Coordinates of C-alpha atoms in Angstrom, one line a residue:
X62 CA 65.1 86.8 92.5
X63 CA 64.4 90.7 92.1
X64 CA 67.0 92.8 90.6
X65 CA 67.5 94.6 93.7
X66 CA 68.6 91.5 95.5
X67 CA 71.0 90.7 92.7
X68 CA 73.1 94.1 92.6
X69 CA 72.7 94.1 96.4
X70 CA 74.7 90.6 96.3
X71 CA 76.9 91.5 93.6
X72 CA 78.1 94.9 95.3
X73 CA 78.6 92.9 98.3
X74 CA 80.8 90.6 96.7
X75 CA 82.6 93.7 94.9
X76 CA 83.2 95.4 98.1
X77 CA 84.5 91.8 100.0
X78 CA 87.1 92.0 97.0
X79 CA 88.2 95.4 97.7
X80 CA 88.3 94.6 101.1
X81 CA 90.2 92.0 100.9
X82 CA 92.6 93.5 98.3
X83 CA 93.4 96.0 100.5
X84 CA 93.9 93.6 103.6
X85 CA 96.5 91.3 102.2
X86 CA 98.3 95.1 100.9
X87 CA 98.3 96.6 104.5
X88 CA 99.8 93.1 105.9
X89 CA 102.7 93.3 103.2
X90 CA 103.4 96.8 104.1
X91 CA 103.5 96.1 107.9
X92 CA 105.2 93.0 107.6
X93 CA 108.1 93.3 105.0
X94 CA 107.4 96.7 103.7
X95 CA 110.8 98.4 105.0
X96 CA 112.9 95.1 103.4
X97 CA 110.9 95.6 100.0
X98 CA 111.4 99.4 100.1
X99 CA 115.4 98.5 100.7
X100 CA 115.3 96.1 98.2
X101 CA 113.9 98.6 95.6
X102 CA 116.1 101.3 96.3
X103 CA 119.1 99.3 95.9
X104 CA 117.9 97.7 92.4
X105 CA 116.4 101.2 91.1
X106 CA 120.5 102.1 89.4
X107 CA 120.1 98.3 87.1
X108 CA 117.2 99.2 84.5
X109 CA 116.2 95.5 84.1
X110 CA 116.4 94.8 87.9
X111 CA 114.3 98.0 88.8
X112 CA 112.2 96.4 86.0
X113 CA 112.0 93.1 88.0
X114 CA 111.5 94.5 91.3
X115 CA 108.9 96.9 90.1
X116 CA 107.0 93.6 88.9
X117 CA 107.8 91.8 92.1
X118 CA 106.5 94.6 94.6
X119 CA 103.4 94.8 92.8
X120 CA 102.8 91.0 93.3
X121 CA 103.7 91.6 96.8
X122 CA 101.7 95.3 97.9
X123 CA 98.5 93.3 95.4
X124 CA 98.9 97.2 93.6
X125 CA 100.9 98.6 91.1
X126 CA 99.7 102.4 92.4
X127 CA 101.1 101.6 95.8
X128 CA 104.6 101.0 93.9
X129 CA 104.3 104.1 91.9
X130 CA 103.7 106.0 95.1
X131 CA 106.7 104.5 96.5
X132 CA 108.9 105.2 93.7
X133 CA 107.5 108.8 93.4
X134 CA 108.9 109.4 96.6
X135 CA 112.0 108.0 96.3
X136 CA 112.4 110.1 93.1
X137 CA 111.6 113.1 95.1
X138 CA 113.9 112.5 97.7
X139 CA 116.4 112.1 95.0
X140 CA 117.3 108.2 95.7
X141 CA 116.0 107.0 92.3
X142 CA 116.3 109.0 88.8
X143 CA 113.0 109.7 87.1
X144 CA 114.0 107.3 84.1
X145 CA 114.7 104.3 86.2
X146 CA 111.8 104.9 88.3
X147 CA 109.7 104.8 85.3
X148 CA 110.8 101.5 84.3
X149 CA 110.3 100.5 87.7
X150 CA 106.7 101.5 87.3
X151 CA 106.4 99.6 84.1
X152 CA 107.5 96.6 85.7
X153 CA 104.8 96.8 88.1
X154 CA 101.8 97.3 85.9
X155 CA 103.3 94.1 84.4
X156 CA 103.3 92.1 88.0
X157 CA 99.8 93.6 88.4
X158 CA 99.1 92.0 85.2
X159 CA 100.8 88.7 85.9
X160 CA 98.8 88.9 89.6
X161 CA 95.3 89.2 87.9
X162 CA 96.3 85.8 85.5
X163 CA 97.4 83.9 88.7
X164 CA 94.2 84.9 90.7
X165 CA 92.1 84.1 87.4
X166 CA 92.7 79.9 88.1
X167 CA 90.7 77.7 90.1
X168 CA 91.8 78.2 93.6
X169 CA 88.7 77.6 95.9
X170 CA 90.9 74.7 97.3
X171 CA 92.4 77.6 98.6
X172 CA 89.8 79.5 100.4
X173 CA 89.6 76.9 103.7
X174 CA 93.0 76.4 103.5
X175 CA 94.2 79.8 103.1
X176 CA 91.0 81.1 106.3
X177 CA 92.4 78.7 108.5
X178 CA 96.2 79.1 108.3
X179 CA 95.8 83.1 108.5
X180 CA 93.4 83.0 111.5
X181 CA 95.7 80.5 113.3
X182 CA 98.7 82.9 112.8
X183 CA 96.9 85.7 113.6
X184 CA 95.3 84.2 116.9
X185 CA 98.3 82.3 117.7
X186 CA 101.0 84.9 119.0
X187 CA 101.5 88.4 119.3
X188 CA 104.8 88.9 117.3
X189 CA 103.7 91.1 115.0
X190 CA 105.6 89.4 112.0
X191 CA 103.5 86.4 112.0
X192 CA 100.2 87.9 112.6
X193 CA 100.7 90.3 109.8
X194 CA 101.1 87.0 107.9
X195 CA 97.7 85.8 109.1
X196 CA 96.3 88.5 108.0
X197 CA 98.0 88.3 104.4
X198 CA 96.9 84.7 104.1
X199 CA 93.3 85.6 105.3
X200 CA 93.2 88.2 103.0
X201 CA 94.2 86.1 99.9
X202 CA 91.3 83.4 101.0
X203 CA 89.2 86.2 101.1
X204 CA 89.9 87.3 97.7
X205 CA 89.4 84.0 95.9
X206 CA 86.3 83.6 98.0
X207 CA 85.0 86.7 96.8
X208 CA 85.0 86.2 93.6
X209 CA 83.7 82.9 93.7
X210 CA 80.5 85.5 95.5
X211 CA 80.5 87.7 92.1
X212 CA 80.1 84.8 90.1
X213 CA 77.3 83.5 92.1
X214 CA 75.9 86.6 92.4
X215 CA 75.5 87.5 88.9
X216 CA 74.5 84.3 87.8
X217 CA 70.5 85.0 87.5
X218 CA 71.8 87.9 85.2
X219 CA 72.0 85.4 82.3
X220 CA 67.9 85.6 82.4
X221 CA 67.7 89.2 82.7
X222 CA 66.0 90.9 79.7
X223 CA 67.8 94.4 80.5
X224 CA 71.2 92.9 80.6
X225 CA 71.7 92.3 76.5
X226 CA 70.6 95.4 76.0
X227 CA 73.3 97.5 77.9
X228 CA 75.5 95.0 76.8
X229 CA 74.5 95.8 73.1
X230 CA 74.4 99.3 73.4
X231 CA 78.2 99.6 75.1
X232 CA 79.3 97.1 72.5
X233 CA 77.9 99.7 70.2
X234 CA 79.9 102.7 71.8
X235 CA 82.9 101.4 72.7
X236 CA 84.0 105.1 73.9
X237 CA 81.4 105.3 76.5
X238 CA 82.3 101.6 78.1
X239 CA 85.9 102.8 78.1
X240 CA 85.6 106.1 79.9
X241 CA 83.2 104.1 82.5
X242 CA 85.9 101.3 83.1
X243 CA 88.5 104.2 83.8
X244 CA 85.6 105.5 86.3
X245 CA 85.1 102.4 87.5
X246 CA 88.5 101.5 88.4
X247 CA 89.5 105.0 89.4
X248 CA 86.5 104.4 92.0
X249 CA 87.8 101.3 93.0
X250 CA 91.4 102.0 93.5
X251 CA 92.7 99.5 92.1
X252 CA 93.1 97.4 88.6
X253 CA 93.4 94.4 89.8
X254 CA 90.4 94.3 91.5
X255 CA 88.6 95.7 87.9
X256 CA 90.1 93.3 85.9
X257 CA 89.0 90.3 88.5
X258 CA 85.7 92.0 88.6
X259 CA 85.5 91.9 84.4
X260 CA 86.8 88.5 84.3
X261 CA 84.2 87.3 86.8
X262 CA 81.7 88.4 84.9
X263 CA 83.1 87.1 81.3
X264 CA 83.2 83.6 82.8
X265 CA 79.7 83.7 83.7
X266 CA 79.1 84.7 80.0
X267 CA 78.0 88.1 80.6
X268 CA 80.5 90.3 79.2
X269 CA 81.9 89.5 75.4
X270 CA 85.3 89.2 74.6
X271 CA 85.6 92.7 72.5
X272 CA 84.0 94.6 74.7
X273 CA 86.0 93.0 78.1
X274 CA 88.9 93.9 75.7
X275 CA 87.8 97.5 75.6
X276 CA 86.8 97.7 79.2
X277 CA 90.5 96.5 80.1
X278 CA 92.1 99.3 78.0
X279 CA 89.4 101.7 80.2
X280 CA 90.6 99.8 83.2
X281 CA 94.7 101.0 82.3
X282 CA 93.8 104.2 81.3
X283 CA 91.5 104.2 85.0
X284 CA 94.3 103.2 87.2
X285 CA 96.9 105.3 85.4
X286 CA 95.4 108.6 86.7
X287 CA 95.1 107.2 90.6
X288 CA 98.9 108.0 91.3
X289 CA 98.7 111.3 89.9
X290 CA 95.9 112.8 91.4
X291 CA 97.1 111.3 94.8
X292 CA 100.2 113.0 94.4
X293 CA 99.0 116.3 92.9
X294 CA 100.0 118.7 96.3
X295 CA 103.0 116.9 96.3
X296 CA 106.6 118.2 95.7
X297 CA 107.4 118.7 91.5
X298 CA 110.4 116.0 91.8
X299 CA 107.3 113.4 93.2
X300 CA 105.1 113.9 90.7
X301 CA 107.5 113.4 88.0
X302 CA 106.9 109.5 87.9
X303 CA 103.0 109.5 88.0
X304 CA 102.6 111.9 85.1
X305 CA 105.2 109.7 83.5
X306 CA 103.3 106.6 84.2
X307 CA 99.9 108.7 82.6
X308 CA 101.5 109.6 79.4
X309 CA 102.8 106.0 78.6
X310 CA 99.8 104.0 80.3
X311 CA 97.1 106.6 79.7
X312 CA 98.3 107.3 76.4
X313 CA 99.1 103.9 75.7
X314 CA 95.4 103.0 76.4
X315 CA 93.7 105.4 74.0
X316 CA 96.1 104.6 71.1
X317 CA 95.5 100.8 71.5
X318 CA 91.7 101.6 71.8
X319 CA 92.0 103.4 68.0
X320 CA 93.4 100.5 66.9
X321 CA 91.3 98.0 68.3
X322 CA 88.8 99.9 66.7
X323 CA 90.5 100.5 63.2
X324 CA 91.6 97.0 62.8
X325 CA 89.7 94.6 64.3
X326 CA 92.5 91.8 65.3
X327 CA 90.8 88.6 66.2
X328 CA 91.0 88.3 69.3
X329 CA 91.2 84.4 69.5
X330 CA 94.9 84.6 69.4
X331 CA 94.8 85.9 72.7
X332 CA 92.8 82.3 74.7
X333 CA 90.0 80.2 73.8
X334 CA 88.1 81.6 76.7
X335 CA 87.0 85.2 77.0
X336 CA 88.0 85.2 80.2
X337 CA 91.6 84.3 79.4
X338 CA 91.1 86.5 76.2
X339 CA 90.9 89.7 79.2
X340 CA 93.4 88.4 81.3
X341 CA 95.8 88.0 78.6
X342 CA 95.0 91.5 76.5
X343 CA 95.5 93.1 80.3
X344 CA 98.9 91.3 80.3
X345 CA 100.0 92.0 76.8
X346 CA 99.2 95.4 76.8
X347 CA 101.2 96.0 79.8
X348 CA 104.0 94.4 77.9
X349 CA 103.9 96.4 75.3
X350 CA 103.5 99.7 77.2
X351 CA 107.0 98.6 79.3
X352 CA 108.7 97.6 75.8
X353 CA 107.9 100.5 74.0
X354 CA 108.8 102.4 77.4
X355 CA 112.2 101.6 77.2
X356 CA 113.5 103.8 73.8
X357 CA 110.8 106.7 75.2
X358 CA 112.2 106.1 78.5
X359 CA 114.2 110.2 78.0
X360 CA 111.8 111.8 75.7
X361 CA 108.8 110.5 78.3
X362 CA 110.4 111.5 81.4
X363 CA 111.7 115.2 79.7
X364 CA 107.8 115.7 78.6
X365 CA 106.7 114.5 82.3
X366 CA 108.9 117.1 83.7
X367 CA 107.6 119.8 81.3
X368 CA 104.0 119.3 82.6
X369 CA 104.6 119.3 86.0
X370 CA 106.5 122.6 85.5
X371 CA 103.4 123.8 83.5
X372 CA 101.0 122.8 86.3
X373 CA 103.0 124.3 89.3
X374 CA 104.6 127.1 88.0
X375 CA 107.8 128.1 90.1
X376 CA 107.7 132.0 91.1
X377 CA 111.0 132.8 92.5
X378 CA 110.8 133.6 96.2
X379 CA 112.1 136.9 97.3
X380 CA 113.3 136.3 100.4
X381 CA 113.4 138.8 103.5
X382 CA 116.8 139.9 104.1
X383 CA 118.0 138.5 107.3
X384 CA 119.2 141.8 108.4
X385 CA 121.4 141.4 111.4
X386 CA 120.9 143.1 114.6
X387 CA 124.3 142.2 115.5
X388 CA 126.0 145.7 115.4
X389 CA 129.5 145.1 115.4
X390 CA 129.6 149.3 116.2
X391 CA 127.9 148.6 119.6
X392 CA 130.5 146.2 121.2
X393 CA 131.9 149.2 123.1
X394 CA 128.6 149.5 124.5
X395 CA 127.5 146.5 126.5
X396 CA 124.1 147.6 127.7
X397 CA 123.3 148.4 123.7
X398 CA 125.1 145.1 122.4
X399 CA 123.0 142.7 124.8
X400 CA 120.0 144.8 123.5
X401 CA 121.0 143.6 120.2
X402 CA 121.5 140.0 121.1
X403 CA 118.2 140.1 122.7
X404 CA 116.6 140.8 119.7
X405 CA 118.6 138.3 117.6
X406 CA 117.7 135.5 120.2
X407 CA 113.7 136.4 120.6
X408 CA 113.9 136.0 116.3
X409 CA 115.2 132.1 117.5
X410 CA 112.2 132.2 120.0
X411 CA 109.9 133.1 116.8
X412 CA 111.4 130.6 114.9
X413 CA 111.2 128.0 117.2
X414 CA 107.8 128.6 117.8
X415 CA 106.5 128.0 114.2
X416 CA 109.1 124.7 114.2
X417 CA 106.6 123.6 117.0
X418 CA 103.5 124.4 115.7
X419 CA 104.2 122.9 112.2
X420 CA 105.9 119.7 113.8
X421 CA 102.6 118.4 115.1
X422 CA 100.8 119.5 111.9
X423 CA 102.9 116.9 109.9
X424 CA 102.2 114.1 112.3
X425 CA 98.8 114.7 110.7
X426 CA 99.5 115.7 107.5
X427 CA 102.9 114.4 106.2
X428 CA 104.5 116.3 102.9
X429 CA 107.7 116.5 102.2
X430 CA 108.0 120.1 100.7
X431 CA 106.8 121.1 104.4
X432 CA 109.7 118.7 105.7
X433 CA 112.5 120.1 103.6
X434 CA 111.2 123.7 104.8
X435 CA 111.1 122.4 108.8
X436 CA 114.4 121.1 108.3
X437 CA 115.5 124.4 106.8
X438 CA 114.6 126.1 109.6
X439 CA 116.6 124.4 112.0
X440 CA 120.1 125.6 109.9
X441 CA 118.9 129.2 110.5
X442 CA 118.4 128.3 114.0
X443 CA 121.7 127.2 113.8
X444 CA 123.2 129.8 112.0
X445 CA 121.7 132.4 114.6
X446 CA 123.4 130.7 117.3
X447 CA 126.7 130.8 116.0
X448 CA 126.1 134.3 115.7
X449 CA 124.9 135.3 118.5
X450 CA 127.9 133.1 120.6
X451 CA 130.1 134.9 118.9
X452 CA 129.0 138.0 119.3
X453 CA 128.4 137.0 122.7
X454 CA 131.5 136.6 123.5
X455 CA 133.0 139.8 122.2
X456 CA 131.0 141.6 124.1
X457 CA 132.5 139.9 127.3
X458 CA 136.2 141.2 126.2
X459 CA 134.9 144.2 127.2
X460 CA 133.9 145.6 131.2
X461 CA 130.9 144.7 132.0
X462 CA 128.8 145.5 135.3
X463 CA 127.9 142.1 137.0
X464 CA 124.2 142.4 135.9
X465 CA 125.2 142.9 132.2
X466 CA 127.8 140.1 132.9
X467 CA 124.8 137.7 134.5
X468 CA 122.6 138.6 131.4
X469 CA 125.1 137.8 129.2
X470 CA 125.3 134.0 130.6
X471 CA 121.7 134.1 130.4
X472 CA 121.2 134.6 127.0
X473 CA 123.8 132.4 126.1
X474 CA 122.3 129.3 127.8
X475 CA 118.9 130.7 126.3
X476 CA 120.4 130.4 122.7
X477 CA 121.9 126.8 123.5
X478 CA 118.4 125.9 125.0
X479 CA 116.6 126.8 121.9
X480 CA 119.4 125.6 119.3
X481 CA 119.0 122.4 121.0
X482 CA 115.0 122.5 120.9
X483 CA 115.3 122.8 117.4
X484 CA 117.6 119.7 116.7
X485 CA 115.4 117.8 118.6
X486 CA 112.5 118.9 116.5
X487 CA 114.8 118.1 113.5
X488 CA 116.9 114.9 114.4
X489 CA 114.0 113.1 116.3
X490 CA 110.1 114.1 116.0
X491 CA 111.1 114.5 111.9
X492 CA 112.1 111.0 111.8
X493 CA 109.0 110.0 113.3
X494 CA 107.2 111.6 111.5
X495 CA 108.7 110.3 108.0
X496 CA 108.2 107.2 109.7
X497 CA 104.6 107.3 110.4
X498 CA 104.6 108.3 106.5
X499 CA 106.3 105.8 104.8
X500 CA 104.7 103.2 106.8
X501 CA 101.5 104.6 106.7
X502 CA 100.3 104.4 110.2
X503 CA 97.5 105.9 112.4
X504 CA 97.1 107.0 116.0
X505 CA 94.2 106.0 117.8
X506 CA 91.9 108.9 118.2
X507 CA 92.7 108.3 122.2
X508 CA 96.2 108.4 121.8
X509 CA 96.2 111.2 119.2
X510 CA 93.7 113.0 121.1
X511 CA 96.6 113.0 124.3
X512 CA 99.9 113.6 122.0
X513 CA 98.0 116.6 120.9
X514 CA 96.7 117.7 124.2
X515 CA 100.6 117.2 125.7
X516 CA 101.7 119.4 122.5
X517 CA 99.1 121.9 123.1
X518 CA 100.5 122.4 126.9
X519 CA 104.5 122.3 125.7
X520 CA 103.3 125.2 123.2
X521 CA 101.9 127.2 126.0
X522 CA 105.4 127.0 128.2
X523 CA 107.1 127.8 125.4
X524 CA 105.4 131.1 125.1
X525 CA 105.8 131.6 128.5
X526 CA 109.5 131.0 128.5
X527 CA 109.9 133.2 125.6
X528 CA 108.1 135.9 127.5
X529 CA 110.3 135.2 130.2
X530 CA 113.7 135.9 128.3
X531 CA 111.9 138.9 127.7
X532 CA 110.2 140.3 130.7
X533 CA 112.7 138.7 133.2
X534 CA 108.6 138.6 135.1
X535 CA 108.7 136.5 138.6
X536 CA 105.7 135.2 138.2
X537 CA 105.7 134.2 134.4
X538 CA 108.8 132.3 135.5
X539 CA 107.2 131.1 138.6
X540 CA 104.3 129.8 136.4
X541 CA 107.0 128.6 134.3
X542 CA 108.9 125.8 136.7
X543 CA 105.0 125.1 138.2
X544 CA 103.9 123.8 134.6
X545 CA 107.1 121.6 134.3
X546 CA 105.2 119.4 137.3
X547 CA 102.1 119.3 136.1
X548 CA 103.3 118.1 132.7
X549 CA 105.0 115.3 134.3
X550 CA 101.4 114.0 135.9
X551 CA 100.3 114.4 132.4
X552 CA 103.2 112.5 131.2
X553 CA 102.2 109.9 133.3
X554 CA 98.6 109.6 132.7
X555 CA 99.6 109.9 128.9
X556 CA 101.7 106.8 129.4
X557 CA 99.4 104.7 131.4
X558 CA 96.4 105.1 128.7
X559 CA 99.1 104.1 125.9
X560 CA 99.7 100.9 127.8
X561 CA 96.2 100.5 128.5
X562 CA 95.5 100.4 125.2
X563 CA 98.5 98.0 124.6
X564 CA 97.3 95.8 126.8
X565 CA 94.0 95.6 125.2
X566 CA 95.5 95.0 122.0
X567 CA 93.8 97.8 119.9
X568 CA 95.9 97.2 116.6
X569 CA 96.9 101.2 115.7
X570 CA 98.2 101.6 119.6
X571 CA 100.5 98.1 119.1
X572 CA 101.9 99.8 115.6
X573 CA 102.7 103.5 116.8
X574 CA 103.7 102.6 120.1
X575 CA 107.4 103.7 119.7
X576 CA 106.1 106.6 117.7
X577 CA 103.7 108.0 120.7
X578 CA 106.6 107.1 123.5
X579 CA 108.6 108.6 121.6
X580 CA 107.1 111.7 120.8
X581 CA 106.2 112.3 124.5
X582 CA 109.8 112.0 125.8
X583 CA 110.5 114.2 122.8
X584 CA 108.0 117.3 124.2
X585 CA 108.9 116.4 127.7
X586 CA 112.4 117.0 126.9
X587 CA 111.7 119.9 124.7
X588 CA 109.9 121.8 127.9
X589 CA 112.5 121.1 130.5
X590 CA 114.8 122.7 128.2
X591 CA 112.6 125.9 128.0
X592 CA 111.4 125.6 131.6
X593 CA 115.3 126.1 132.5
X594 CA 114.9 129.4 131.0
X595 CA 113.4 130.8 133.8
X596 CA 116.2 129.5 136.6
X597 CA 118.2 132.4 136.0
X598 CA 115.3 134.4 137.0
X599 CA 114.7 132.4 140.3
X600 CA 117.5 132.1 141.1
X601 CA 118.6 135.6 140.9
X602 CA 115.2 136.6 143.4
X603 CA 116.5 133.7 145.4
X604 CA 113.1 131.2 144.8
X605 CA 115.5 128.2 143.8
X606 CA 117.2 126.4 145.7
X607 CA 118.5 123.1 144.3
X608 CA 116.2 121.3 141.7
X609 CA 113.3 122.9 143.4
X610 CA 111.3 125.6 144.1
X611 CA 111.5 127.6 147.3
X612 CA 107.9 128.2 149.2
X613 CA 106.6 131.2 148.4

């Protein structure tokens, strides 16, 4: 067999494991991931049950990065301390460990088993429980199988003539196979399937037991870094526990690589196998890292928090002074003060405005500095309105001609309008959108494609209705109420393709379904609130009558 053939299978096999890995991940996530999250967060306060539930998640999501991630945000959202989320950490490099030794048995009895029972569950019904639960088990059979492949595949590298002499030559720079295991597995993604990868090669006889011992240190040191790179645009308070996790892990590595290399233990205290001799140095050093993690727990997490300050410097923000137009000196004025209001309540339009156009943004793009900062600009909207109410209504103490009383009402249901727009932003389309996040789901590029195009005509009314406060124009508000309609034919085409898709079982449609109703009701309801700005308008030239529009 040529060698092409050979790596051809072998990657084949590699990328069935990946694959499969991050199969049996997704199904835990969709499945049970909000009970595993709850149960996290309520262990995180006990050390040695955030210990054990670190261990256990990482069993369960097949990844000790997807736990860090997890914990990172917690810890940025201030649920969890950066100590105990730490130790949660090092409890799930240790169930990571503990995973590779249980998928390290003989367990092809499993494959069939495992293929069949996933594909029946999954075929079966349509509650989304139990498929997810196909999927998990089909995922596991695929595993096992796979690495029954990367043993088969690298069999005919036993007669290679290359093969001893990279092996010799790695063996002989221990440094070089190290960095290229922390390449390796930072490529992959994932340590688990690294170490499976290493162990299936050992077992075929391919790999000797110092070197798979110095590979598996590359391998820590590898999947150490994945958490903080993935985090590194990410809030300070996030990135705490990943740089924590590379100064113990990654730091741990390099140390136990000197003295692998100083002192030469033997390494048959560790199996009489060099596969098992891999399996358990991945375990033990994980041990150690989470034992010696416990007295560094406060000096670690102090020197984490001092490098993320060093990599994102904090430059105080000089904030604009939110200079008033609210002149208390123009209340004996009217025509002057509802001037003043006016320009208080087009500031609320602005603001608005950018609440809408970065809403839809973080569908996309989820962070949650640019959460925090939405949400902060909904308690100005807030604070505005209060203002302006009062202020308002201080004005109306004094005489005022029935035009300047009838613009008065007008800009007070304008400010409730757009107070109300923002909390709907806020209390609803947030919450999807941290939803969406923390469960990691994805639009179709159909129904994204129509949630964007439906944003896209909400944005445009919007603009018209804050030109309407404005310009008080007939035919801006006119073209105002006429768009209302046409977005409800949109709304209804909208709907129909989601349940189109529903009904032809496309798998992202099924898992954001509440998400993209949601979210359409949401804008729907955002414009008839900002349509409504224009009734005073019409109804002032006499064009309403009702609910609807006179003929014109």
């Amino acid at each position: 067999m040529s060698g092409t053939i050979v790596l051809l299978n072998l990657a084949g096999a590699v990328a069935l494991l990946l694959w499969a890995t991050r199969m049996v991940k997704t199904g835990v996530e969709r499945a049970y991931g909000d009970t595993l999250r709850g149960r996290l967060r309520s262990t995180l306060g006990n050390p040695l049950l955030a210990v054990i539930t670190g261990a256990g998640l990482a069993i369960a999501f097949q990844s000790s990065t997807a736990v860090t991630l997890l914990i990172a945000s917690f810890a940025g959202s201030g649920v969890v301390g950066g100590m105990a989320g730490q130790l949660a950490v090092r409890g799930a490099e240790v169930g990571s460990a503990l995973l590779v030794k249980l998928l390290s048995f003989d367990l092809r009895l499993l494959v069939p088993l495992c293929l069949v029972a996933g594909t029946s569950f999954f075929m079966a019904t349509e509650r989304r429980e139990w498929r997810q639960l196909g999927r998990i088990l089909v995922g596991i059979g695929l595993m096992i199988l796979s690495l029954e492949m990367i043993g088969t595949a690298a069999e005919p590298l036993r007669d290679s003539r290359l093969l001893p002499v990279i092996i010799g030559y790695f063996s002989g720079d221990p440094v070089t196979a190290f960095l290229i295991a922390a390449l390796m597995t930072w490529l992959f993604h994932s340590s688990i399937a690294a170490v499976l990868l290493l162990v299936a090669l050992a077992g075929r006889g391919l790999i000797p037991a110092e070197l798979g011992v110095v590979l598996v240190l590359g391998v820590n040191l590898g999947s150490s870094v994945i958490a903080p790179l993935l985090t590194r645009g990410a809030a300070p308070a996030v990135r705490v526990v990943p740089i924590g996790n590379l100064l113990m892990r990654g730091a741990g590595s390099l140390v136990a690589l000197t003295l692998l290399l100083t002192f030469k233990p033997p390494l048959a205290l560790l199996g009489t196998t060099v596969p098992d001799q891999i399996v358990h140095a991945h375990i033990l050093f994980n041990c150690v890292i989470l034992l010696a993690g416990i007295p560094l727990a406060g000096l670690v997490y102090r020197a984490s928090k001092a490098l993320v300050a060093l990599s994102s410097p904090t430059v105080p923000e000089v904030a604009p002074a939110e200079r008033s137009a609210l002149e208390e000196d123009a209340l004996d004025r009217p025509s002057q003060a509802l001037a003043n209001a006016t320009r208080e309540v087009v500031r609320i339009c602005e603001t608005i405005e950018i609440m809408l156009v970065e809403i839809m943004d973080l569908y996309r793009n989820p962070d949650k500095a640019r959460i925090d900062h939405l949400a902060a600009l909904d308690d100005r909207v807030d604070r505005w309105h209060a203002a302006i109410k009062i202020y308002l209504a201080k004005v109306t103490a004094h005489q005022l001609s029935e035009s300047e009383a009838m613009r008065c009402q007008e800009l007070i249901g304008a400010c409730i309008k757009l107070e109300q727009v923002g909390d709907i932003i806020v209390r609803n389309m947030l919450v999807h959108v941290r939803k969406k996040m923390e469960r990691k789901l994805e639009f179709t590029e159909d129904g994204w494609r129509e949630l964007t195009a439906f944003h896209a005509s909400v944005l445009a009314n919007a603009r018209l209705a804050f030109n309407v406060l404005v310009s008080r124009d007939r035919e801006t508000a006119l073209q105002l109420v006429q768009e209302k309609d046409r977005l409800r034919d949109r709304e209804k085409s909208s709907t129909q393709g989601h349940f189109e898709r529903l009904r032809a079982g496309t798998a992202r449609s099924v898992e954001t379904s509440s998400i993209h109703l949601d979210t359409i009701r949401d804008l729907k309801q955002i414009n008839s609130l900002l349509a409504s700005i224009a009734y005073p308008v019409l109804e002032e030239q006499g064009l309403l009558r009702g609910s609807r529009l006179k003929a014109s």
